[in-house]
mmCIF file of C-alpha atoms in Angstrom:
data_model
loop_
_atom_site.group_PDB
_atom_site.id
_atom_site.type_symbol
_atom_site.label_atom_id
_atom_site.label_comp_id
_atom_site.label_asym_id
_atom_site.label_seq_id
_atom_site.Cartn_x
_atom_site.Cartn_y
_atom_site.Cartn_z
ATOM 1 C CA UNK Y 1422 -144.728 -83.416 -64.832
ATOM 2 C CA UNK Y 1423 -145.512 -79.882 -64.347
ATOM 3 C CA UNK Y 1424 -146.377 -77.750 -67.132
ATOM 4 C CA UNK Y 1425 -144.886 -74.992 -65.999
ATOM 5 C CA UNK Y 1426 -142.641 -73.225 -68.053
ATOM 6 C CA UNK Y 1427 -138.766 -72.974 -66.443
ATOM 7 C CA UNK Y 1428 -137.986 -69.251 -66.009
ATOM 8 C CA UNK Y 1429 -135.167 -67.959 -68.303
ATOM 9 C CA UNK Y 1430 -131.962 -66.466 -65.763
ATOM 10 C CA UNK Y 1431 -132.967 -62.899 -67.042
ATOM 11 C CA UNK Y 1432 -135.628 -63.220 -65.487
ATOM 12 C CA UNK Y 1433 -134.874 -64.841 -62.781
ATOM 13 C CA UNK Y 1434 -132.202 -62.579 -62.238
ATOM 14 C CA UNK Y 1435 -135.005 -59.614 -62.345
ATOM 15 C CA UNK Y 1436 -137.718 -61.281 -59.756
ATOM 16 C CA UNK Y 1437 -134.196 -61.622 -57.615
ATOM 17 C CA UNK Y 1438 -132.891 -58.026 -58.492
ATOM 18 C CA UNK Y 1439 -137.169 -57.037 -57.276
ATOM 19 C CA UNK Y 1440 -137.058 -59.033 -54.171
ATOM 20 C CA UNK Y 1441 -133.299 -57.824 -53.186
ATOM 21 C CA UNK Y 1442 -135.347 -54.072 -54.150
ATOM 22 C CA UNK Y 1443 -138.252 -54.724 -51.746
ATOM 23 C CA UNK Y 1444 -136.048 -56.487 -48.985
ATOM 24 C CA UNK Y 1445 -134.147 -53.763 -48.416
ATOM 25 C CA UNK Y 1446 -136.912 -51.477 -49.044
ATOM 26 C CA UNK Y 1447 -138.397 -53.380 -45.971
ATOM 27 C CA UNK Y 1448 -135.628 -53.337 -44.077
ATOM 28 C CA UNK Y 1449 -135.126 -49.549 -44.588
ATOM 29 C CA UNK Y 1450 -138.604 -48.762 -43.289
ATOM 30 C CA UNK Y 1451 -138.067 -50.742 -40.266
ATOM 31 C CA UNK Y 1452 -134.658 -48.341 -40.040
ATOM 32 C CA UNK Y 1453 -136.589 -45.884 -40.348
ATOM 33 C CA UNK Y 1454 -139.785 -46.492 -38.234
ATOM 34 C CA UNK Y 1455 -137.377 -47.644 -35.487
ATOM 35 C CA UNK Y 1456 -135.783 -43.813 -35.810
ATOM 36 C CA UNK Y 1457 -139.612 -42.673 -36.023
ATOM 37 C CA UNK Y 1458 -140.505 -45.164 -32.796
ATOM 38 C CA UNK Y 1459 -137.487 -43.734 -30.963
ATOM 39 C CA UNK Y 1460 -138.372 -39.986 -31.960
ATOM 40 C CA UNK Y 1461 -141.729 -40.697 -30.783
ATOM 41 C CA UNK Y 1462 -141.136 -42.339 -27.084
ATOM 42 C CA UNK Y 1463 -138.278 -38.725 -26.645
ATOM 43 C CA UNK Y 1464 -141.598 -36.472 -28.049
ATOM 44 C CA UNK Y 1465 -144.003 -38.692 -25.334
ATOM 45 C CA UNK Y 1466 -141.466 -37.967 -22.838
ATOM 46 C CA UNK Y 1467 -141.116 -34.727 -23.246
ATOM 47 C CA UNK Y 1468 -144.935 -34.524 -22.950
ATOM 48 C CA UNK Y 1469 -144.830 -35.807 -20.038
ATOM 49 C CA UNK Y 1470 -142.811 -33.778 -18.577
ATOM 50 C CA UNK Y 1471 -143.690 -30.959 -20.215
ATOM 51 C CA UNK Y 1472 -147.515 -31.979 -18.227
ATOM 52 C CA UNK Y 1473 -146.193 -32.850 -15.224
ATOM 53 C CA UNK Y 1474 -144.253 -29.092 -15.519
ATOM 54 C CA UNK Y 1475 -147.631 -27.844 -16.150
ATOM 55 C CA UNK Y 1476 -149.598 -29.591 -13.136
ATOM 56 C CA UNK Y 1477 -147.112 -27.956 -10.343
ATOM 57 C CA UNK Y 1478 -147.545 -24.815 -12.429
ATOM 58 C CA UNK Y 1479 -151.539 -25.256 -11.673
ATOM 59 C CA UNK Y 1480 -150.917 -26.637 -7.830
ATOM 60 C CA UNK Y 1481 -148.961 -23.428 -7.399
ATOM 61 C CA UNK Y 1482 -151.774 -21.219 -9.171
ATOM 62 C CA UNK Y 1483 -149.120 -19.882 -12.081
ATOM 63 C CA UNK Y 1484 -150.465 -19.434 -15.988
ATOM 64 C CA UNK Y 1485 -148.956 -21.717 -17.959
ATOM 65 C CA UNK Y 1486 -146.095 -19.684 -20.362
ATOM 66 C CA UNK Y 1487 -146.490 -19.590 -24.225
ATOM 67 C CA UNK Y 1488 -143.141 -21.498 -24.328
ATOM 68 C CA UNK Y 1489 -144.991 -24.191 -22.625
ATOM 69 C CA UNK Y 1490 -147.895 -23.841 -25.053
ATOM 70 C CA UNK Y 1491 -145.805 -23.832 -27.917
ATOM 71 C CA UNK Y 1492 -143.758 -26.763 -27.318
ATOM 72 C CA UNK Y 1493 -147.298 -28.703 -26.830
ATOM 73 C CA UNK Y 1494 -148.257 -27.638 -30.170
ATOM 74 C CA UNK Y 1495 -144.957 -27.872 -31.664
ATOM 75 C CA UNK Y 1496 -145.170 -31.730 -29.904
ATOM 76 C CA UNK Y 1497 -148.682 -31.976 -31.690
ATOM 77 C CA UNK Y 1498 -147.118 -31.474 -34.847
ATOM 78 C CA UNK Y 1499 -144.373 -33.728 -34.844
ATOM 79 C CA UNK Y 1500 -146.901 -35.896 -33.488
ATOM 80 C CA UNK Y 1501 -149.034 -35.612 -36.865
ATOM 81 C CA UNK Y 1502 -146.404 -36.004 -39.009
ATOM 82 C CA UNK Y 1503 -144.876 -38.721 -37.428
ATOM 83 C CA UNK Y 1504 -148.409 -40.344 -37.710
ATOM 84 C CA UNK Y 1505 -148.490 -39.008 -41.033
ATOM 85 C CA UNK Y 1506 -145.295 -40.422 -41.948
ATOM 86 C CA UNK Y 1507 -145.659 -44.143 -40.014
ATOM 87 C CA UNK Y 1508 -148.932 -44.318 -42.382
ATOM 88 C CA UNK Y 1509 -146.813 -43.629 -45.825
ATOM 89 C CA UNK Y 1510 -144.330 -46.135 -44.833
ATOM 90 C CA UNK Y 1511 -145.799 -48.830 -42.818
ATOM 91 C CA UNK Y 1512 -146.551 -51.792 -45.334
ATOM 92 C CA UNK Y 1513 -150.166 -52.633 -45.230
ATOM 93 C CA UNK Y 1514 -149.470 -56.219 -44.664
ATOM 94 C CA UNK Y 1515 -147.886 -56.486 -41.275
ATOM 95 C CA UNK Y 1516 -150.902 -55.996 -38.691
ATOM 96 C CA UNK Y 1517 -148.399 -55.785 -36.160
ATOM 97 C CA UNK Y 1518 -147.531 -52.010 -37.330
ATOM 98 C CA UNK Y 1519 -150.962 -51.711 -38.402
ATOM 99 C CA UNK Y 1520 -151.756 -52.632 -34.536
ATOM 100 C CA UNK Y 1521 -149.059 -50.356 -33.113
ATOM 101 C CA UNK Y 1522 -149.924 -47.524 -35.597
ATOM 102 C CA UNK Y 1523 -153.737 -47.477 -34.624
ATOM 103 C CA UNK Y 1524 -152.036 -47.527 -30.620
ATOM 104 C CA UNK Y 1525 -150.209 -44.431 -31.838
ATOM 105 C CA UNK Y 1526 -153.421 -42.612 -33.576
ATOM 106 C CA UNK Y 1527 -155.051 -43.372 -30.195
ATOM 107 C CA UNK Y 1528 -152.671 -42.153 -28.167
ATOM 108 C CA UNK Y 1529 -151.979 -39.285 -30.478
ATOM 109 C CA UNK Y 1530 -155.819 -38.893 -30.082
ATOM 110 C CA UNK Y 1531 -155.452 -38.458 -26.170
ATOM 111 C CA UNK Y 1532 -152.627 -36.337 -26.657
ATOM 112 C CA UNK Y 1533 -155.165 -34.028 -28.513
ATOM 113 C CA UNK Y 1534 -157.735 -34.339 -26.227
ATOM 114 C CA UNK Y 1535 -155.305 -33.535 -23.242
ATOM 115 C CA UNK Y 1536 -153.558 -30.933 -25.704
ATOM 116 C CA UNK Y 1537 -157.385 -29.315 -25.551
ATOM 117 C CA UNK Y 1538 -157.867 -29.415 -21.598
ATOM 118 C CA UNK Y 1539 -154.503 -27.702 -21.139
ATOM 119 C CA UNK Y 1540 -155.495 -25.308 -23.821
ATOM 120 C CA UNK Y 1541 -158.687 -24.669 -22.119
ATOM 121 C CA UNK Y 1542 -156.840 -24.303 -18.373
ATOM 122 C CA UNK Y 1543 -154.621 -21.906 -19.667
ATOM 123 C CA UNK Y 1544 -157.493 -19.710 -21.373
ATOM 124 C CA UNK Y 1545 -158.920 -20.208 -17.841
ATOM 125 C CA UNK Y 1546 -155.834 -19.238 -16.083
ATOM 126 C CA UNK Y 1547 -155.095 -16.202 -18.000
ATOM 127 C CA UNK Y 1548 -158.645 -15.176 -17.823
ATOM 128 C CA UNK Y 1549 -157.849 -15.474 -14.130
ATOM 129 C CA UNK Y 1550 -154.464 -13.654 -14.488
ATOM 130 C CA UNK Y 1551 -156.540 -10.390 -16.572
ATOM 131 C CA UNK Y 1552 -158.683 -10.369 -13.688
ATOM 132 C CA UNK Y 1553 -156.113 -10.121 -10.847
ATOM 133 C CA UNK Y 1554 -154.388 -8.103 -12.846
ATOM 134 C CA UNK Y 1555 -157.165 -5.570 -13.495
ATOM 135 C CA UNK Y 1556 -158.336 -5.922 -9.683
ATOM 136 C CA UNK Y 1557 -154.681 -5.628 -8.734
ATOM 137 C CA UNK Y 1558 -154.780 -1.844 -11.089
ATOM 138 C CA UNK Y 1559 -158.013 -1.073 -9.623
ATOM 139 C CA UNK Y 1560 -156.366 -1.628 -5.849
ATOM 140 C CA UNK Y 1561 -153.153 0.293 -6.825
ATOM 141 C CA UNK Y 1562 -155.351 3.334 -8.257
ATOM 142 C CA UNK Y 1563 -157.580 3.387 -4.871
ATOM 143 C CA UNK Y 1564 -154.033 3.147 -3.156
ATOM 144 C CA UNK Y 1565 -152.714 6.060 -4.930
ATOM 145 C CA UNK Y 1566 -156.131 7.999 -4.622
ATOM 146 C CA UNK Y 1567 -155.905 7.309 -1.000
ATOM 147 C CA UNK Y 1568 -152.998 8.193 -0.967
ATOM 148 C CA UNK Y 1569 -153.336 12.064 -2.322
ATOM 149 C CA UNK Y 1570 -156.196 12.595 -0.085
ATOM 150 C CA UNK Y 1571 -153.772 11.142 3.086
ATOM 151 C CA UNK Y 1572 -151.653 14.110 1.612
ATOM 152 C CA UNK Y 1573 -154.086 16.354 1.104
ATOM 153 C CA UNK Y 1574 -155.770 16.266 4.372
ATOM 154 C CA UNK Y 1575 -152.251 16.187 6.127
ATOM 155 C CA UNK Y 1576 -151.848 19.404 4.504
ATOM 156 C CA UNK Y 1577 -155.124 21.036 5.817
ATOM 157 C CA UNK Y 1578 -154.611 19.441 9.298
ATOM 158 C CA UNK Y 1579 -151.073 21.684 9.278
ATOM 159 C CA UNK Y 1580 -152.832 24.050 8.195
ATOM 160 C CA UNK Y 1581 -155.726 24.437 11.191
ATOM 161 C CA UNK Y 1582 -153.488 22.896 13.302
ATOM 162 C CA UNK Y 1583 -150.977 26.376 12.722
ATOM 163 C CA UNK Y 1584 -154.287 28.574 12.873
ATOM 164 C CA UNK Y 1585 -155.304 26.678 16.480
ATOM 165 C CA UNK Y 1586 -151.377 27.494 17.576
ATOM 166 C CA UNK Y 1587 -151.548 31.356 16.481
ATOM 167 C CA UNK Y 1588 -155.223 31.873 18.176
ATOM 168 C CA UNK Y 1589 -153.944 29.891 21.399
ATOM 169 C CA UNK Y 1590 -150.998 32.562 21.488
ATOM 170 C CA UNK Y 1591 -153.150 35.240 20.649
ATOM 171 C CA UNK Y 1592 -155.533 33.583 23.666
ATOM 172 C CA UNK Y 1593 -152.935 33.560 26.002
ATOM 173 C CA UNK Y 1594 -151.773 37.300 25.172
ATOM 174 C CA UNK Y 1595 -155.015 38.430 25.635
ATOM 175 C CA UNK Y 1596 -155.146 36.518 29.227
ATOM 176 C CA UNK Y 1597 -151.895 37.810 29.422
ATOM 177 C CA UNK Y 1598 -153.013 41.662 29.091
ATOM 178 C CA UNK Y 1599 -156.691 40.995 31.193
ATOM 179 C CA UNK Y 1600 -154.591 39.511 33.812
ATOM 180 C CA UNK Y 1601 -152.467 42.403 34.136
ATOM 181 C CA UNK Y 1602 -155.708 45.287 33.634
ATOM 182 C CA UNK Y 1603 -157.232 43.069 36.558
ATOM 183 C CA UNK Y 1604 -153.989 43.620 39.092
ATOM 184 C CA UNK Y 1605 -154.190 47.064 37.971
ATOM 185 C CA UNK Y 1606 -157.575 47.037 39.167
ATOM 186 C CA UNK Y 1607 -157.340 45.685 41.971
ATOM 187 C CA UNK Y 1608 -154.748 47.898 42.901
ATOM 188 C CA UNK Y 1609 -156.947 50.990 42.155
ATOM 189 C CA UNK Y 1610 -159.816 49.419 43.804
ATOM 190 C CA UNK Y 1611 -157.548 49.248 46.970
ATOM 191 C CA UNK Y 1612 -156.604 52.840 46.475
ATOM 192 C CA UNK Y 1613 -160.380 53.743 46.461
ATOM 193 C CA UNK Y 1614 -160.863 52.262 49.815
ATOM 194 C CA UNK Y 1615 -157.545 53.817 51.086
ATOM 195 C CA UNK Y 1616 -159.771 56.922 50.125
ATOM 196 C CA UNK Y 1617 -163.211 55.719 51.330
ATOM 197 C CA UNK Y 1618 -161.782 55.387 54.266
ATOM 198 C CA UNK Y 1619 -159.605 58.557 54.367
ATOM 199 C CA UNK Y 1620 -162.785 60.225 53.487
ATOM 200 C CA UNK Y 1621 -164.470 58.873 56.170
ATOM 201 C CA UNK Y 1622 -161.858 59.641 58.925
ATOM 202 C CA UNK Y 1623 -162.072 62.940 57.634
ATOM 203 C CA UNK Y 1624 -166.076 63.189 57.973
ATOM 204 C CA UNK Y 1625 -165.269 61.860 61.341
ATOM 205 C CA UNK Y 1626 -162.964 65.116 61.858
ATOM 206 C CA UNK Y 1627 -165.790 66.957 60.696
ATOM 207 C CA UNK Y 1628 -168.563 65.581 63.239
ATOM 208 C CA UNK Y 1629 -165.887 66.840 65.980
ATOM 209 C CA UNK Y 1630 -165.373 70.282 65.018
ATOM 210 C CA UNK Y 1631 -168.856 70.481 64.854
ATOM 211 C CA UNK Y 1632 -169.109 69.252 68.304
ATOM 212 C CA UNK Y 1633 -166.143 71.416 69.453
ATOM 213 C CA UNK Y 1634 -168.311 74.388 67.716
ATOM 214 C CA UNK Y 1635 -171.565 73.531 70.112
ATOM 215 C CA UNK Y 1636 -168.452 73.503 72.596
ATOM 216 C CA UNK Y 1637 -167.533 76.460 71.537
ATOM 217 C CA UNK Y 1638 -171.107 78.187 71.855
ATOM 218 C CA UNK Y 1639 -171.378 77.053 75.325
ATOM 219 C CA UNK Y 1640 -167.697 78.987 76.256
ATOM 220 C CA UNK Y 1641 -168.459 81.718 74.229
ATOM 221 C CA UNK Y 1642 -165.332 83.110 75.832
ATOM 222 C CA UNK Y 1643 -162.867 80.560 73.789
ATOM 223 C CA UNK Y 1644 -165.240 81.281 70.812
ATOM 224 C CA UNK Y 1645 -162.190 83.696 68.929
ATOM 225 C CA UNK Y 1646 -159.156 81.178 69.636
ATOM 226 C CA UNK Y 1647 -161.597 78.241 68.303
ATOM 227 C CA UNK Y 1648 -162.408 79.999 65.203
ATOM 228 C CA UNK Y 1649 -158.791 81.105 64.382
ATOM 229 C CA UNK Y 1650 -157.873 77.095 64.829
ATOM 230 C CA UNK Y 1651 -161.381 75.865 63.086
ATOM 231 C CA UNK Y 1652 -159.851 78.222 60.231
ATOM 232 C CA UNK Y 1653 -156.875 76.689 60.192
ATOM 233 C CA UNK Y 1654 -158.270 72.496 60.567
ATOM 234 C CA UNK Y 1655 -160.050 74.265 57.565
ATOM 235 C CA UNK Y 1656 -157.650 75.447 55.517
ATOM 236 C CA UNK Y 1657 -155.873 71.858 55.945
ATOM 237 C CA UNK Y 1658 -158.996 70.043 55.021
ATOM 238 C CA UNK Y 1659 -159.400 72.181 52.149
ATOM 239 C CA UNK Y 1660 -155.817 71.208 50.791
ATOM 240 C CA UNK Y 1661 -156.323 67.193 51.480
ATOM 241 C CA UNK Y 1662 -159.427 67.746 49.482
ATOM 242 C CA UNK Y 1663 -158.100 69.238 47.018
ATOM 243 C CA UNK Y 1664 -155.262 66.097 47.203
ATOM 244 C CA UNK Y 1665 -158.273 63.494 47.234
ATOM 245 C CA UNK Y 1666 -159.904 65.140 44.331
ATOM 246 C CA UNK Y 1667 -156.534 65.193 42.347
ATOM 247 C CA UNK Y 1668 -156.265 61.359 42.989
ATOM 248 C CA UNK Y 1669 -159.932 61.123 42.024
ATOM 249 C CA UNK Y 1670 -159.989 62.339 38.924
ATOM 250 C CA UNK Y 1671 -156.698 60.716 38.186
ATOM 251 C CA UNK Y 1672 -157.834 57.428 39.503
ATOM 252 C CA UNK Y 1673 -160.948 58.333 37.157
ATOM 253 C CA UNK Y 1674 -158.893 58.790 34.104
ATOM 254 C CA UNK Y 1675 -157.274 55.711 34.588
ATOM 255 C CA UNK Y 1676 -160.746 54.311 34.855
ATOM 256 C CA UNK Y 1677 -161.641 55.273 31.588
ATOM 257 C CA UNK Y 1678 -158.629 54.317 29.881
ATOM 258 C CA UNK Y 1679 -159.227 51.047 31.429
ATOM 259 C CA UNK Y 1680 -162.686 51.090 30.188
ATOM 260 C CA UNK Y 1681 -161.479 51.884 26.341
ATOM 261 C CA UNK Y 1682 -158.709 49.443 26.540
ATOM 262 C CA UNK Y 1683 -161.430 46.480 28.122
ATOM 263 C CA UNK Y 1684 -163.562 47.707 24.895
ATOM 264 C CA UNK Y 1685 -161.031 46.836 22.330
ATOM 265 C CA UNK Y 1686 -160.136 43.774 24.107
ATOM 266 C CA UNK Y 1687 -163.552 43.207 23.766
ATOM 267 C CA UNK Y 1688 -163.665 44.014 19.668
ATOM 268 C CA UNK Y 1689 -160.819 41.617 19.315
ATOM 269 C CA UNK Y 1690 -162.441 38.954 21.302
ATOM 270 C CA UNK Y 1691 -165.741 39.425 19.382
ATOM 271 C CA UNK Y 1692 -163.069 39.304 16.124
ATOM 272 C CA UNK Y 1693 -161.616 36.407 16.996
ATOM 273 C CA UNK Y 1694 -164.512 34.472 18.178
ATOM 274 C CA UNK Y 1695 -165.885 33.091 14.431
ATOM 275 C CA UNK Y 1696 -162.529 31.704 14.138
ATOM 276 C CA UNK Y 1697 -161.926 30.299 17.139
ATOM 277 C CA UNK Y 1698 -164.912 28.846 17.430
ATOM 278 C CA UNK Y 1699 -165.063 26.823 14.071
ATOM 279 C CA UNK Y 1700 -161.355 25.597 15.355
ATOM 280 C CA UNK Y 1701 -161.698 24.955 19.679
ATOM 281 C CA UNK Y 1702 -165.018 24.255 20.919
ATOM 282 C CA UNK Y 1703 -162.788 24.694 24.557
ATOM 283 C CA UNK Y 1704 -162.438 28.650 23.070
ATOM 284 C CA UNK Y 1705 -166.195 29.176 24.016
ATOM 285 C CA UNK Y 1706 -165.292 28.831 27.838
ATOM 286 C CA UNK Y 1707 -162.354 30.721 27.630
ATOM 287 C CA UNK Y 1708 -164.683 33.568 25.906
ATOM 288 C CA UNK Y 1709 -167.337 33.308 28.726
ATOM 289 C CA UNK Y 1710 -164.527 33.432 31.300
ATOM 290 C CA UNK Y 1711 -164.095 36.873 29.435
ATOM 291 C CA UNK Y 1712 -167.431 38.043 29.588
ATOM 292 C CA UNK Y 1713 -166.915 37.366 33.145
ATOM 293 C CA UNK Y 1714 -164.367 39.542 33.435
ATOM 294 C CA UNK Y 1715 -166.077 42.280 31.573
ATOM 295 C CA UNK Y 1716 -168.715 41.916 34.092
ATOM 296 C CA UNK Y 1717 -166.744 41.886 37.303
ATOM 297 C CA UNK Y 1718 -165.111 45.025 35.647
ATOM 298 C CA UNK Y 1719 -168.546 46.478 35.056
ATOM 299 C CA UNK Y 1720 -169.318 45.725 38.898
ATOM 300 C CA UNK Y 1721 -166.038 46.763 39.970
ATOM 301 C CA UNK Y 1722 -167.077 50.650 37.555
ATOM 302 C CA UNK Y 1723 -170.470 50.749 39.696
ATOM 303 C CA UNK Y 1724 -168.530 50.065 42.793
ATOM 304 C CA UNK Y 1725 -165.823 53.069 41.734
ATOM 305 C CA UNK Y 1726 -168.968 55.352 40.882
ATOM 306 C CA UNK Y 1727 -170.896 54.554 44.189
ATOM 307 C CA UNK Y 1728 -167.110 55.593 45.574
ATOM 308 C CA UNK Y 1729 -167.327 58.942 43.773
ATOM 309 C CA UNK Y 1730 -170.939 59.326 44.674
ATOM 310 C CA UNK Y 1731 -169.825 59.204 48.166
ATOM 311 C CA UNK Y 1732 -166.823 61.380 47.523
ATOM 312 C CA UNK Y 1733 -169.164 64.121 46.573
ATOM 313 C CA UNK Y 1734 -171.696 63.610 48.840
ATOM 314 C CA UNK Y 1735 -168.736 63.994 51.358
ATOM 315 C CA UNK Y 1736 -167.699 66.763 49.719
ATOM 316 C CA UNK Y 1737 -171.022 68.597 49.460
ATOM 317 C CA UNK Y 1738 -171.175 68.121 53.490
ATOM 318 C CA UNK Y 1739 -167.998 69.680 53.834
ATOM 319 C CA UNK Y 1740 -169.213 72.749 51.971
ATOM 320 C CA UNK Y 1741 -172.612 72.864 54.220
ATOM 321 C CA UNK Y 1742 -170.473 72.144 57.355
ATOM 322 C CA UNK Y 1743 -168.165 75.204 55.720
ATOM 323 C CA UNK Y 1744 -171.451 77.416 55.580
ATOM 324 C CA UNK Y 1745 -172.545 76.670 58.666
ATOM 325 C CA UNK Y 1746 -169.282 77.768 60.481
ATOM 326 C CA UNK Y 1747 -169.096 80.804 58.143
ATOM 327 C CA UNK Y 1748 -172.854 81.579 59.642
ATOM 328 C CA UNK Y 1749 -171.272 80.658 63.039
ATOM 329 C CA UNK Y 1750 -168.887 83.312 62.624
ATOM 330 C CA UNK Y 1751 -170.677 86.245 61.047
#
């Protein structure tokens, strides 16, 4: 027989009462790691997605958002507690939740580790972001710097470019005005050979009263009515001269003004030149074409003095030939 004692019902009634406790006890911590289990496969599914979110974010080259970041961290928690909390309530005699506990720790362990690398790609990403950003400031300041001097050198091309239009008007005035003194030369160069030649038709007459005075020696009888009309071809000679020298010294005058006008066209030339040459290189030709001009007018002076040199010379002729007949007739 066994020498057990029988248990009294009290107490019986208390290890039943204790077992009833612990049962239920058991079966609300599977309850409630069932809830836990099911809260953690929605928190490993949303880390999944949430890292499958952030690898197109890194195929595309975008920073992964602090929203992101947070609900990794905010998964990390849970993920602790949950740990924290299947380790308070798993009974340490079932190695099947000990087994699937350590699976969790390990898991949670990767989760960390990955947790890290994501951590460290998005330091690494916004490190990258900072530095497109600041290169992306740097290219907008050179843009805008670029910019003002664009601006700035549009301003002094309107500039020149509005000084190279006023000295190309001024140019072409000044063109204008030589082309005009040079017809008016030309004209009174004409005149001077209208005159040369007048001059010369009338030392022509002169040669043939002199030969009609010889003439006039050998008839000595015709010698009165010769004189009365060599008096006369005189008198007529003396007025055209008097008519050539009027148009000389007018034609002279004009000369001179010409002269003084070509000077001051020559000031503002020389005035004009700095400005025009630091502007048009094309000016320089346009200045010797001037010079040119000065120097075909200087010609065309020497011409009009070899004209008056011959007017006098004509002139001082006349007066000898005048002499002579004055001789002739005393």
């Amino acid at each position: 027989m066994s020498n057990k004692k029988p248990l009294s019902s009290e107490k019986k009634d208390n290890i039943i009462a204790q077992l009833k406790g612990e049962l239920y006890q058991y079966h609300q911590r599977q309850i409630d790691f069932g809830s836990l289990h099911n809260q953690l496969s929605r928190l490993e599914n949303a880390y999944a997605q949430v890292q499958e979110e952030l690898q197109k974010i890194q195929k595309v080259g975008r920073a992964q958002t602090e929203v992101d970041l947070n609900e990794i961290k905010q998964l990390r928690s849970e993920l602790e507690y949950l740990q924290e909390q299947l380790h308070q309530r798993l009974p340490n005699n079932n190695p099947q939740l000990l087994e699937l506990a350590q699976i969790r720790q390990n898991e949670l362990a990767i989760l960390k580790k990955e947790t890290n690398e994501i951590m460290l790609q998005k330091d690494q990403l916004q490190q990258e972001r900072q530095e497109l950003e600041s290169t992306m400031k740097d290219m907008i300041e050179t843009k805008n710097s670029l910019e003002k001097e664009n601006q700035l050198l549009e301003k002094e091309f309107d500039k020149h470019f509005k000084q190279n239009k006023e000295l190309e008007q001024t140019r072409q005035d000044l063109e204008f005005e030589i082309s005009k003194k040079e017809k008016v030369i030309l004209q009174q160069k004409k005149m001077v050979d209208m005159l040369n030649k007048e001059q010369r038709q009338k030392g022509d007459y002169l040669q043939q009263i002199q030969m009609k005075h010889e003439i006039q020696q050998q008839q000595s009888g015709q010698l009165d009515d010769q004189y009365q009309q060599l008096n006369e071809n005189l008198e007529a000679v003396n007025k055209e001269q008097k008519v050539i020298n009027n148009q000389l010294n007018q034609i002279q005058q004009e000369a001179k003004e010409i002269n003084l006008e070509n000077i001051n066209f020559d000031k503002n030339i020389k005035e004009l030149e700095g400005d025009i040459d630091t502007i048009l290189n094309h000016v320089d030709e346009e200045n010797l074409k001037k010079m040119n001009l000065v120097e075909d007018q200087k010609f065309l002076n020497v011409e009009l003095n070899r004209a008056l040199d011959l007017i006098n010379q004509l002139t001082s002729i006349k007066q000898d030939v005048f002499i002579f007949i004055i001789k002739i007739a005393l």
